[in-house]
Short mmCIF file of C-alpha atoms in Angstrom, two decimals:
data_model
loop_
_atom_site.label_atom_id
_atom_site.label_comp_id
_atom_site.label_asym_id
_atom_site.label_seq_id
_atom_site.Cartn_x
_atom_site.Cartn_y
_atom_site.Cartn_z
CA UNK A 1 -3.11 45.00 7.00
CA UNK A 2 -6.46 46.67 7.68
CA UNK A 3 -8.98 44.27 9.17
CA UNK A 4 -11.69 45.90 7.01
CA UNK A 5 -10.03 45.01 3.70
CA UNK A 6 -10.40 41.56 2.13
CA UNK A 7 -7.23 39.59 1.45
CA UNK A 8 -6.61 39.46 -2.30
CA UNK A 9 -5.81 36.13 -3.95
CA UNK A 10 -4.29 35.03 -7.24
CA UNK A 11 -5.34 31.50 -8.25
CA UNK A 12 -2.82 29.60 -10.34
CA UNK A 13 -4.63 26.57 -11.74
CA UNK A 14 -8.42 26.83 -11.92
CA UNK A 15 -9.25 23.14 -11.84
CA UNK A 16 -11.05 21.20 -9.13
CA UNK A 17 -8.72 22.17 -6.27
CA UNK A 18 -8.34 25.80 -7.30
CA UNK A 19 -12.10 26.15 -7.55
CA UNK A 20 -12.61 24.59 -4.11
CA UNK A 21 -10.42 27.17 -2.40
CA UNK A 22 -11.69 30.08 -4.47
CA UNK A 23 -15.30 29.31 -3.54
CA UNK A 24 -14.51 30.55 -0.04
CA UNK A 25 -13.90 34.02 -1.50
CA UNK A 26 -17.32 34.02 -3.14
CA UNK A 27 -18.99 32.88 0.08
CA UNK A 28 -17.04 35.35 2.26
CA UNK A 29 -16.31 38.46 0.15
CA UNK A 30 -15.60 40.45 3.29
CA UNK A 31 -12.61 38.20 4.07
CA UNK A 32 -10.97 37.57 0.69
CA UNK A 33 -11.30 38.24 -3.00
CA UNK A 34 -9.96 36.54 -6.12
CA UNK A 35 -8.34 39.29 -8.21
CA UNK A 36 -6.13 37.36 -10.66
CA UNK A 37 -6.01 33.92 -12.24
CA UNK A 38 -3.78 31.82 -14.51
CA UNK A 39 -5.42 28.95 -16.41
CA UNK A 40 -4.53 27.59 -19.88
CA UNK A 41 -7.89 25.95 -20.73
CA UNK A 42 -10.03 28.63 -22.43
CA UNK A 43 -13.50 27.56 -21.30
CA UNK A 44 -12.40 26.76 -17.76
CA UNK A 45 -10.61 30.11 -17.64
CA UNK A 46 -13.66 32.05 -18.87
CA UNK A 47 -16.08 30.32 -16.52
CA UNK A 48 -13.79 30.91 -13.56
CA UNK A 49 -13.12 34.56 -14.42
CA UNK A 50 -16.83 35.25 -14.91
CA UNK A 51 -17.79 33.42 -11.72
CA UNK A 52 -15.40 35.49 -9.62
CA UNK A 53 -15.67 38.76 -11.57
CA UNK A 54 -11.94 38.85 -12.30
CA UNK A 55 -10.88 41.87 -14.36
CA UNK A 56 -9.86 40.81 -17.89
CA UNK A 57 -6.49 42.50 -17.47
CA UNK A 58 -5.69 40.04 -14.67
CA UNK A 59 -6.71 36.86 -16.49
CA UNK A 60 -3.68 34.98 -17.80
CA UNK A 61 -3.14 31.83 -19.84
CA UNK A 62 -0.03 30.73 -17.93
CA UNK A 63 1.56 31.26 -14.56
CA UNK A 64 4.57 32.74 -16.37
CA UNK A 65 2.33 35.44 -17.86
CA UNK A 66 0.97 36.25 -14.41
CA UNK A 67 4.49 36.37 -13.00
CA UNK A 68 5.63 38.70 -15.78
CA UNK A 69 2.72 41.05 -15.12
CA UNK A 70 3.58 41.00 -11.44
CA UNK A 71 7.22 41.76 -12.18
CA UNK A 72 6.19 44.75 -14.26
CA UNK A 73 3.79 46.04 -11.61
CA UNK A 74 6.42 45.69 -8.90
CA UNK A 75 8.98 47.57 -10.97
CA UNK A 76 6.63 50.40 -11.94
CA UNK A 77 4.47 51.04 -8.89
CA UNK A 78 6.10 48.80 -6.29
CA UNK A 79 2.96 46.77 -5.68
CA UNK A 80 2.13 43.08 -6.05
CA UNK A 81 -0.97 41.95 -7.94
CA UNK A 82 -2.37 40.23 -4.85
CA UNK A 83 -1.57 39.52 -1.23
CA UNK A 84 -1.31 35.76 -1.70
CA UNK A 85 -1.09 33.07 -4.34
CA UNK A 86 -2.80 29.68 -4.33
CA UNK A 87 -0.72 27.16 -6.26
CA UNK A 88 -3.07 24.52 -7.68
CA UNK A 89 -1.19 23.43 -10.80
CA UNK A 90 0.01 19.90 -11.49
CA UNK A 91 2.36 18.46 -8.87
CA UNK A 92 5.53 18.62 -10.96
CA UNK A 93 5.18 22.42 -11.24
CA UNK A 94 4.73 23.16 -7.53
CA UNK A 95 8.37 23.99 -6.81
CA UNK A 96 8.90 26.18 -9.85
CA UNK A 97 5.76 28.23 -9.29
CA UNK A 98 6.19 28.52 -5.52
CA UNK A 99 9.81 29.65 -5.74
CA UNK A 100 9.02 32.25 -8.40
CA UNK A 101 6.23 33.91 -6.43
CA UNK A 102 7.96 33.53 -3.06
CA UNK A 103 10.86 35.60 -4.45
CA UNK A 104 8.37 38.39 -5.16
CA UNK A 105 7.08 38.27 -1.60
CA UNK A 106 3.68 36.66 -2.12
CA UNK A 107 2.24 34.60 0.70
CA UNK A 108 1.62 31.10 -0.66
CA UNK A 109 -0.79 28.24 -0.18
CA UNK A 110 0.52 25.25 -2.13
CA UNK A 111 -1.55 22.22 -3.01
CA UNK A 112 -0.19 18.92 -1.75
CA UNK A 113 2.37 17.51 -2.22
CA UNK A 114 5.02 20.20 -1.82
CA UNK A 115 6.90 18.70 -4.76
CA UNK A 116 7.55 15.34 -6.40
CA UNK A 117 11.15 14.72 -5.33
CA UNK A 118 12.97 14.85 -2.01
CA UNK A 119 15.40 17.43 -3.31
CA UNK A 120 12.63 19.74 -4.53
CA UNK A 121 10.80 19.55 -1.20
CA UNK A 122 13.97 20.60 0.62
CA UNK A 123 14.52 23.41 -1.89
CA UNK A 124 10.97 24.64 -1.33
CA UNK A 125 11.44 24.72 2.44
CA UNK A 126 14.59 26.83 2.01
CA UNK A 127 13.02 29.20 -0.51
CA UNK A 128 9.99 29.85 1.70
CA UNK A 129 12.15 30.47 4.77
CA UNK A 130 14.41 32.85 2.87
CA UNK A 131 11.40 34.77 1.55
CA UNK A 132 9.91 35.15 5.05
CA UNK A 133 6.37 34.65 3.79
CA UNK A 134 3.28 32.99 5.24
CA UNK A 135 3.30 29.49 3.75
CA UNK A 136 0.88 26.59 3.88
CA UNK A 137 0.69 23.17 2.29
CA UNK A 138 -2.80 21.84 1.61
CA UNK A 139 -2.76 19.12 4.26
CA UNK A 140 -6.46 19.81 4.54
CA UNK A 141 -7.33 17.03 6.98
CA UNK A 142 -5.71 18.98 9.82
CA UNK A 143 -8.40 21.64 9.39
CA UNK A 144 -11.51 19.43 9.22
CA UNK A 145 -13.77 19.95 12.29
CA UNK A 146 -13.75 16.19 12.94
CA UNK A 147 -9.97 15.93 13.17
CA UNK A 148 -9.67 19.22 15.04
CA UNK A 149 -12.03 17.87 17.69
CA UNK A 150 -9.95 14.70 17.99
CA UNK A 151 -6.72 16.69 18.02
CA UNK A 152 -7.84 18.61 21.11
CA UNK A 153 -8.35 15.37 23.03
CA UNK A 154 -5.02 13.93 21.85
CA UNK A 155 -3.16 17.12 22.80
CA UNK A 156 -4.90 17.44 26.17
CA UNK A 157 -3.44 14.20 27.51
CA UNK A 158 -6.75 13.44 29.22
CA UNK A 159 -6.58 9.82 28.07
CA UNK A 160 -2.94 9.44 28.96
CA UNK A 161 -0.06 8.85 26.59
CA UNK A 162 -0.77 8.10 22.94
CA UNK A 163 0.76 4.67 22.28
CA UNK A 164 -0.63 3.55 18.94
CA UNK A 165 -2.73 4.77 16.01
CA UNK A 166 -4.33 2.63 13.31
CA UNK A 167 -5.40 4.77 10.36
CA UNK A 168 -7.07 3.62 7.13
CA UNK A 169 -7.80 5.55 3.95
CA UNK A 170 -10.45 3.86 1.78
CA UNK A 171 -9.83 5.61 -1.53
CA UNK A 172 -12.91 4.26 -3.30
CA UNK A 173 -12.89 1.85 -6.22
CA UNK A 174 -14.10 4.31 -8.87
CA UNK A 175 -12.19 7.25 -7.36
CA UNK A 176 -8.97 5.28 -7.68
CA UNK A 177 -9.84 4.26 -11.25
CA UNK A 178 -10.56 7.90 -12.08
CA UNK A 179 -7.53 9.59 -10.52
CA UNK A 180 -4.83 6.93 -10.25
CA UNK A 181 -5.50 4.65 -13.22
CA UNK A 182 -6.89 6.96 -15.90
CA UNK A 183 -6.13 10.37 -14.42
CA UNK A 184 -3.39 12.87 -13.65
CA UNK A 185 -1.78 10.77 -10.91
CA UNK A 186 -1.65 7.44 -12.75
CA UNK A 187 2.00 7.46 -13.80
CA UNK A 188 4.82 8.16 -11.39
CA UNK A 189 7.07 9.86 -13.93
CA UNK A 190 4.32 12.38 -14.67
CA UNK A 191 3.48 13.06 -11.03
CA UNK A 192 4.67 10.89 -8.13
CA UNK A 193 3.92 7.60 -6.38
CA UNK A 194 0.38 7.16 -5.02
CA UNK A 195 1.35 7.23 -1.33
CA UNK A 196 2.61 10.77 -1.91
CA UNK A 197 -0.10 12.07 -4.22
CA UNK A 198 -3.03 10.55 -2.34
CA UNK A 199 -1.94 10.03 1.23
CA UNK A 200 0.76 12.52 2.21
CA UNK A 201 -1.78 14.34 4.39
CA UNK A 202 -2.61 11.09 6.18
CA UNK A 203 1.05 10.58 7.06
CA UNK A 204 1.12 14.25 8.06
CA UNK A 205 -1.71 13.57 10.52
CA UNK A 206 0.15 10.63 12.06
CA UNK A 207 3.26 12.76 12.54
CA UNK A 208 1.12 15.60 13.93
CA UNK A 209 -0.55 13.43 16.56
CA UNK A 210 2.79 12.23 17.92
CA UNK A 211 4.60 15.59 17.64
CA UNK A 212 7.03 16.74 18.87
CA UNK A 213 8.26 13.14 18.74
CA UNK A 214 10.02 12.19 15.53
CA UNK A 215 9.61 8.99 13.53
CA UNK A 216 12.62 6.73 13.98
CA UNK A 217 11.94 3.59 11.95
CA UNK A 218 9.68 3.14 8.93
CA UNK A 219 8.62 0.13 6.89
CA UNK A 220 6.15 -0.28 4.05
CA UNK A 221 4.66 -2.86 1.69
CA UNK A 222 2.38 -2.52 -1.32
CA UNK A 223 2.00 -3.02 -5.05
CA UNK A 224 -0.11 -2.52 -8.14
CA UNK A 225 -2.26 -5.57 -7.56
CA UNK A 226 -5.15 -5.37 -9.99
CA UNK A 227 -5.12 -2.53 -12.51
CA UNK A 228 -2.92 -4.10 -15.20
CA UNK A 229 -3.43 -6.10 -18.37
CA UNK A 230 -2.94 -9.53 -16.77
CA UNK A 231 -6.07 -8.94 -14.65
CA UNK A 232 -8.27 -7.98 -17.62
CA UNK A 233 -11.45 -10.12 -17.77
CA UNK A 234 -11.36 -12.46 -20.76
CA UNK A 235 -14.89 -11.35 -21.68
CA UNK A 236 -13.48 -7.90 -22.52
CA UNK A 237 -11.51 -9.39 -25.38
CA UNK A 238 -9.34 -6.94 -27.30
CA UNK A 239 -11.37 -3.86 -26.39
CA UNK A 240 -9.24 -0.97 -25.17
CA UNK A 241 -12.12 1.45 -24.49
CA UNK A 242 -15.19 1.00 -22.34
CA UNK A 243 -17.41 2.50 -25.05
CA UNK A 244 -16.62 -0.45 -27.35
CA UNK A 245 -16.38 -3.22 -24.73
CA UNK A 246 -18.78 -6.18 -24.55
CA UNK A 247 -17.97 -6.58 -20.83
CA UNK A 248 -18.64 -2.93 -19.98
CA UNK A 249 -22.01 -3.48 -18.29
CA UNK A 250 -20.47 -6.02 -15.90
CA UNK A 251 -17.31 -4.06 -15.14
CA UNK A 252 -17.28 -2.02 -11.89
CA UNK A 253 -14.69 0.31 -13.43
CA UNK A 254 -16.68 1.09 -16.58
CA UNK A 255 -15.98 4.64 -17.71
CA UNK A 256 -19.47 4.77 -19.19
CA UNK A 257 -20.94 4.12 -15.73
CA UNK A 258 -18.59 6.46 -13.87
CA UNK A 259 -18.98 9.43 -16.23
CA UNK A 260 -21.68 9.14 -18.89
CA UNK A 261 -24.36 7.50 -16.75
CA UNK A 262 -23.53 9.89 -13.90
CA UNK A 263 -23.98 12.85 -16.27
CA UNK A 264 -27.31 11.46 -17.45
CA UNK A 265 -28.41 11.39 -13.82
CA UNK A 266 -27.70 15.11 -13.56
CA UNK A 267 -24.17 15.17 -12.17
CA UNK A 268 -22.05 17.88 -13.81
CA UNK A 269 -19.57 18.02 -10.95
CA UNK A 270 -16.72 15.70 -9.94
CA UNK A 271 -15.61 13.42 -11.48
CA UNK A 272 -17.48 14.23 -14.72
CA UNK A 273 -16.28 17.83 -14.94
CA UNK A 274 -12.63 16.72 -14.95
CA UNK A 275 -13.03 15.22 -18.43
CA UNK A 276 -13.75 18.41 -20.34
CA UNK A 277 -12.84 22.07 -20.64
CA UNK A 278 -15.97 23.89 -19.56
CA UNK A 279 -19.41 22.59 -18.65
CA UNK A 280 -19.96 18.84 -19.23
CA UNK A 281 -22.65 17.84 -21.70
CA UNK A 282 -23.54 14.67 -23.60
CA UNK A 283 -21.51 15.65 -26.65
CA UNK A 284 -18.23 16.64 -25.02
CA UNK A 285 -18.28 13.85 -22.43
CA UNK A 286 -18.99 11.27 -25.14
CA UNK A 287 -16.11 12.67 -27.16
CA UNK A 288 -13.79 12.48 -24.18
CA UNK A 289 -14.74 8.87 -23.51
CA UNK A 290 -14.22 7.89 -27.14
CA UNK A 291 -10.81 9.54 -27.53
CA UNK A 292 -9.34 10.59 -24.18
CA UNK A 293 -7.62 8.80 -21.30
CA UNK A 294 -10.75 8.67 -19.12
CA UNK A 295 -12.45 6.38 -21.61
CA UNK A 296 -9.69 3.79 -21.66
CA UNK A 297 -10.04 0.34 -20.13
CA UNK A 298 -8.47 0.32 -16.67
CA UNK A 299 -6.61 -2.85 -17.67
CA UNK A 300 -5.16 -1.18 -20.80
CA UNK A 301 -4.12 2.12 -19.23
CA UNK A 302 -0.43 2.99 -18.72
CA UNK A 303 -0.77 3.42 -14.93
CA UNK A 304 2.06 2.19 -12.70
CA UNK A 305 1.29 3.36 -9.13
CA UNK A 306 0.34 1.19 -6.14
CA UNK A 307 -3.33 0.42 -5.62
CA UNK A 308 -2.77 -0.66 -2.01
CA UNK A 309 -0.04 0.08 0.51
CA UNK A 310 0.62 -0.24 4.23
CA UNK A 311 3.05 1.89 6.26
CA UNK A 312 4.40 1.18 9.75
CA UNK A 313 5.95 3.92 11.87
CA UNK A 314 7.88 3.80 15.13
CA UNK A 315 8.42 7.05 17.03
CA UNK A 316 11.26 8.11 19.28
CA UNK A 317 9.48 7.06 22.50
CA UNK A 318 8.57 3.61 21.14
CA UNK A 319 4.99 4.53 20.15
CA UNK A 320 3.75 3.06 16.88
CA UNK A 321 1.35 3.81 14.07
CA UNK A 322 0.09 1.96 11.02
CA UNK A 323 -1.50 3.34 7.89
CA UNK A 324 -3.35 1.56 5.09
CA UNK A 325 -4.24 3.07 1.71
CA UNK A 326 -6.47 0.83 -0.40
CA UNK A 327 -8.38 1.34 -3.64
CA UNK A 328 -10.98 -1.39 -3.21
CA UNK A 329 -13.68 0.25 -1.10
CA UNK A 330 -17.20 1.61 -1.50
CA UNK A 331 -16.39 4.41 0.93
CA UNK A 332 -14.59 7.32 -0.70
CA UNK A 333 -11.91 8.88 1.48
CA UNK A 334 -13.87 8.52 4.73
CA UNK A 335 -10.94 7.66 6.96
CA UNK A 336 -11.31 5.19 9.78
CA UNK A 337 -9.02 5.62 12.75
CA UNK A 338 -8.36 4.12 16.18
CA UNK A 339 -6.25 6.02 18.71
CA UNK A 340 -4.98 3.93 21.63
CA UNK A 341 -3.86 5.66 24.84
CA UNK A 342 -2.61 4.36 28.16
CA UNK A 343 -5.95 5.25 29.78
CA UNK A 344 -8.47 5.09 26.95
CA UNK A 345 -9.23 4.95 23.26
CA UNK A 346 -10.90 6.91 20.47
CA UNK A 347 -12.59 5.19 17.54
CA UNK A 348 -13.81 7.25 14.58
CA UNK A 349 -14.94 7.24 10.95
CA UNK A 350 -14.51 10.94 9.99
CA UNK A 351 -18.14 11.68 10.82
CA UNK A 352 -18.41 10.59 14.44
CA UNK A 353 -16.02 9.28 17.05
CA UNK A 354 -16.37 7.63 20.43
CA UNK A 355 -14.20 8.28 23.46
CA UNK A 356 -13.73 5.67 26.16
CA UNK A 357 -11.86 6.37 29.39
CA UNK A 358 -10.76 3.08 30.97
CA UNK A 359 -11.04 4.74 34.39
CA UNK A 360 -14.79 5.18 33.85
CA UNK A 361 -16.03 1.65 33.03
CA UNK A 362 -19.15 1.43 30.92
CA UNK A 363 -19.07 5.10 29.92
CA UNK A 364 -18.35 5.75 26.27
CA UNK A 365 -19.11 9.20 24.88
CA UNK A 366 -20.08 9.66 21.23
CA UNK A 367 -19.11 12.87 19.43
CA UNK A 368 -20.36 14.31 16.15
CA UNK A 369 -18.38 17.52 15.56
CA UNK A 370 -20.93 18.86 13.10
CA UNK A 371 -24.34 17.88 11.72
CA UNK A 372 -23.97 20.14 8.68
CA UNK A 373 -22.23 19.04 5.44
CA UNK A 374 -19.06 21.09 5.20
CA UNK A 375 -17.76 20.39 1.71
CA UNK A 376 -14.52 18.77 0.61
CA UNK A 377 -12.48 16.65 3.03
CA UNK A 378 -15.08 16.91 5.77
CA UNK A 379 -14.78 20.68 5.86
CA UNK A 380 -10.99 20.59 5.68
CA UNK A 381 -10.89 22.61 2.45
CA UNK A 382 -12.88 25.46 3.98
CA UNK A 383 -11.01 25.14 7.26
CA UNK A 384 -7.66 25.46 5.54
CA UNK A 385 -8.41 28.42 3.28
CA UNK A 386 -10.14 30.34 6.08
CA UNK A 387 -7.17 29.74 8.38
CA UNK A 388 -4.68 30.71 5.67
CA UNK A 389 -6.55 33.95 4.95
CA UNK A 390 -6.53 34.81 8.66
CA UNK A 391 -2.81 34.00 8.92
CA UNK A 392 -2.09 36.37 6.02
CA UNK A 393 -4.29 39.07 7.52
CA UNK A 394 -2.59 38.82 10.90
CA UNK A 395 0.87 38.13 9.51
CA UNK A 396 1.15 35.09 11.79
CA UNK A 397 2.45 31.79 10.44
CA UNK A 398 1.60 30.11 13.75
CA UNK A 399 -2.13 30.43 13.08
CA UNK A 400 -1.75 27.65 10.51
CA UNK A 401 -0.38 25.37 13.23
CA UNK A 402 2.43 24.26 10.93
CA UNK A 403 5.20 25.64 8.76
CA UNK A 404 7.44 24.64 5.85
CA UNK A 405 9.81 22.63 8.05
CA UNK A 406 6.94 20.72 9.64
CA UNK A 407 5.49 19.95 6.20
CA UNK A 408 8.89 18.86 4.95
CA UNK A 409 9.32 16.36 7.80
CA UNK A 410 6.03 14.64 7.02
CA UNK A 411 6.88 14.59 3.30
CA UNK A 412 10.26 13.02 4.06
CA UNK A 413 8.43 10.39 6.11
CA UNK A 414 6.38 9.55 3.01
CA UNK A 415 9.52 9.34 0.87
CA UNK A 416 11.12 7.09 3.48
CA UNK A 417 8.10 4.78 3.44
CA UNK A 418 8.27 4.47 -0.32
CA UNK A 419 12.01 3.76 -0.11
CA UNK A 420 11.22 0.95 2.33
CA UNK A 421 8.62 -0.52 -0.02
CA UNK A 422 10.95 -0.44 -3.00
CA UNK A 423 14.11 -1.58 -1.21
CA UNK A 424 12.56 -4.13 1.12
CA UNK A 425 14.19 -2.78 4.28
CA UNK A 426 13.38 -0.83 7.42
CA UNK A 427 14.38 2.83 7.03
CA UNK A 428 16.11 4.77 9.78
CA UNK A 429 14.41 8.15 9.47
CA UNK A 430 17.20 10.34 10.87
CA UNK A 431 19.76 8.73 8.56
CA UNK A 432 17.35 9.13 5.65
CA UNK A 433 16.79 12.83 6.30
CA UNK A 434 20.50 13.53 6.81
CA UNK A 435 21.40 11.80 3.56
CA UNK A 436 18.73 13.79 1.70
CA UNK A 437 19.91 17.12 3.08
CA UNK A 438 23.54 16.24 2.36
CA UNK A 439 22.68 15.55 -1.29
CA UNK A 440 21.01 18.93 -1.63
CA UNK A 441 23.89 20.72 0.12
CA UNK A 442 26.42 19.10 -2.19
CA UNK A 443 24.46 20.13 -5.27
CA UNK A 444 24.28 23.80 -4.28
#
């Protein structure tokens, strides 16, 4: 591909995640361009198409419509509608959409997780390999400047052998209420369990730091501790919506505080913009809170996913790692991590980290990878899409630093952790993966 031509992108799903990746095209028109979209919500679709100057003939209501147009174009002029597709639809659709466009030869960037079942993740790996395309999963943390700076030190071996990592994801009390109690990821049968939907890229990081070592044994504990009817404050009475609740002003999870009051303070972005199709205003947000899922009491919602979970990993050389995901924090997704090596340690909070070499007593060096705000996931969103675009331009999967098989292994580690939590046993990873692949092979 000519280095002077921008990579062309089709965005399937123009919600929060699709918009985040597409913004890179607007900021760097010389590198990539959004030329087609698929989005069922009319106002969201129009705003997105207008914002990115997408030709009306390439604006579709569904991904199936976009696929059909692509099929016709391929059959008539032998050309795809775009170089690559960004799959940012709901989790349960990831496999179906990815397989369809992979068969037509599109390079694909798929939002995390790959899919919502073990079998579908394995099927996706196979489909991508068979298609021979550039493929990325949105494990965005790998591409944040902070983690990339740490990764260089880990990979260099300058502090000796990595023996242990302690990694914590503080989800944020109102973020969890928004996404995992009231929102799209609140019920497992409509999406997946919370360790997968929220933290699969954290487990991916743990596996990445110890690579090429494989996890050998996995255990996990966790539950839905608080967000259920039994924990409802008695002062809330029979109210099922925050708008009508006498306890609302005292409740930290009040939908009125999280959305309406935030809008009144001038916020029309996340999480307020998730509630409506189009631009949030007093009328449509009030309507959403009075009738929609985001206005429901967190203790009356149908959510069933864990609000806290711990995962323990042992790797093939005996090294260990622990991960904690917890809803009850003021910090929102600012991971805290400690890396312990045979000759030193790194301690970080996703903004800065300190490096101590035990061989140099009293000398601890503080690092701040960047002083400039870099957007979502500490710059990981921009880092990922820029790297993906370059990989497509160069035709080099290795520029992404990962592939479908690598992504599958970290996903299987997440599934193994959840199996441990549910079954109350330590999981042998190799046995777990073999059993999963055997099931898929037998079903083919």
